[in-house]
Amino acid sequence: MLQALRKQVCHANLLLVKYGLVIFTWGNVSGIDRESGLV
């Protein structure tokens, strides 16, 4: 579960750059696993 969440968050962060939604390193995507409470 956490490995899949990690891949989704990584992919989403790459899309921020692809679509010009962030400048340099200003901005990110986070994920949460509600079962474990990990962010």
mmCIF file with all atom_site columns, C-alpha atoms in Angstrom:
data_model
loop_
_atom_site.group_PDB
_atom_site.id
_atom_site.type_symbol
_atom_site.label_atom_id
_atom_site.label_alt_id
_atom_site.label_comp_id
_atom_site.label_asym_id
_atom_site.label_entity_id
_atom_site.label_seq_id
_atom_site.pdbx_PDB_ins_code
_atom_site.Cartn_x
_atom_site.Cartn_y
_atom_site.Cartn_z
_atom_site.occupancy
_atom_site.B_iso_or_equiv
_atom_site.pdbx_formal_charge
_atom_site.auth_seq_id
_atom_site.auth_comp_id
_atom_site.auth_asym_id
_atom_site.auth_atom_id
_atom_site.pdbx_PDB_model_num
ATOM 1  C CA . MET A 1 1  ? 0.000  0.000  0.000   1.00 0.00 ? 1  MET A CA 1
ATOM 2  C CA . LEU A 1 2  ? 2.633  2.545  0.966   1.00 0.00 ? 2  LEU A CA 1
ATOM 3  C CA . GLN A 1 3  ? 4.754  1.691  -2.086  1.00 0.00 ? 3  GLN A CA 1
ATOM 4  C CA . ALA A 1 4  ? 1.779  2.386  -4.380  1.00 0.00 ? 4  ALA A CA 1
ATOM 5  C CA . LEU A 1 5  ? 1.075  5.675  -2.587  1.00 0.00 ? 5  LEU A CA 1
ATOM 6  C CA . ARG A 1 6  ? 4.722  6.655  -2.947  1.00 0.00 ? 6  ARG A CA 1
ATOM 7  C CA . LYS A 1 7  ? 4.599  6.006  -6.715  1.00 0.00 ? 7  LYS A CA 1
ATOM 8  C CA . GLN A 1 8  ? 1.373  8.008  -7.079  1.00 0.00 ? 8  GLN A CA 1
ATOM 9  C CA . VAL A 1 9  ? 2.808  10.984 -5.192  1.00 0.00 ? 9  VAL A CA 1
ATOM 10 C CA . CYS A 1 10 ? 6.023  10.876 -7.223  1.00 0.00 ? 10 CYS A CA 1
ATOM 11 C CA . HIS A 1 11 ? 4.066  10.780 -10.485 1.00 0.00 ? 11 HIS A CA 1
ATOM 12 C CA . ALA A 1 12 ? 1.824  13.652 -9.364  1.00 0.00 ? 12 ALA A CA 1
ATOM 13 C CA . ASN A 1 13 ? 4.866  15.773 -8.487  1.00 0.00 ? 13 ASN A CA 1
ATOM 14 C CA . LEU A 1 14 ? 6.330  15.140 -11.943 1.00 0.00 ? 14 LEU A CA 1
ATOM 15 C CA . LEU A 1 15 ? 3.035  16.226 -13.503 1.00 0.00 ? 15 LEU A CA 1
ATOM 16 C CA . LEU A 1 16 ? 3.232  19.554 -11.647 1.00 0.00 ? 16 LEU A CA 1
ATOM 17 C CA . VAL A 1 17 ? 6.382  20.330 -13.609 1.00 0.00 ? 17 VAL A CA 1
ATOM 18 C CA . LYS A 1 18 ? 5.017  18.950 -16.891 1.00 0.00 ? 18 LYS A CA 1
ATOM 19 C CA . TYR A 1 19 ? 1.955  21.190 -16.754 1.00 0.00 ? 19 TYR A CA 1
ATOM 20 C CA . GLY A 1 20 ? 3.819  24.261 -15.518 1.00 0.00 ? 20 GLY A CA 1
ATOM 21 C CA . LEU A 1 21 ? 2.030  24.381 -12.183 1.00 0.00 ? 21 LEU A CA 1
ATOM 22 C CA . VAL A 1 22 ? 5.197  24.984 -10.161 1.00 0.00 ? 22 VAL A CA 1
ATOM 23 C CA . ILE A 1 23 ? 8.223  27.224 -10.551 1.00 0.00 ? 23 ILE A CA 1
ATOM 24 C CA . PHE A 1 24 ? 11.579 25.580 -9.831  1.00 0.00 ? 24 PHE A CA 1
ATOM 25 C CA . THR A 1 25 ? 11.002 23.677 -6.567  1.00 0.00 ? 25 THR A CA 1
ATOM 26 C CA . TRP A 1 26 ? 8.143  25.793 -5.225  1.00 0.00 ? 26 TRP A CA 1
ATOM 27 C CA . GLY A 1 27 ? 5.263  23.392 -4.734  1.00 0.00 ? 27 GLY A CA 1
ATOM 28 C CA . ASN A 1 28 ? 4.636  19.747 -4.101  1.00 0.00 ? 28 ASN A CA 1
ATOM 29 C CA . VAL A 1 29 ? 2.043  17.022 -3.759  1.00 0.00 ? 29 VAL A CA 1
ATOM 30 C CA . SER A 1 30 ? 1.585  15.039 -0.556  1.00 0.00 ? 30 SER A CA 1
ATOM 31 C CA . GLY A 1 31 ? -0.243 11.806 0.093   1.00 0.00 ? 31 GLY A CA 1
ATOM 32 C CA . ILE A 1 32 ? -1.780 10.244 3.167   1.00 0.00 ? 32 ILE A CA 1
ATOM 33 C CA . ASP A 1 33 ? -2.423 6.634  4.108   1.00 0.00 ? 33 ASP A CA 1
ATOM 34 C CA . ARG A 1 34 ? -5.459 7.024  6.344   1.00 0.00 ? 34 ARG A CA 1
ATOM 35 C CA . GLU A 1 35 ? -5.175 3.490  7.736   1.00 0.00 ? 35 GLU A CA 1
ATOM 36 C CA . SER A 1 36 ? -1.676 4.025  9.128   1.00 0.00 ? 36 SER A CA 1
ATOM 37 C CA . GLY A 1 37 ? -1.889 7.809  9.533   1.00 0.00 ? 37 GLY A CA 1
ATOM 38 C CA . LEU A 1 38 ? 1.334  8.273  7.576   1.00 0.00 ? 38 LEU A CA 1
ATOM 39 C CA . VAL A 1 39 ? 1.745  11.354 5.401   1.00 0.00 ? 39 VAL A CA 1
#
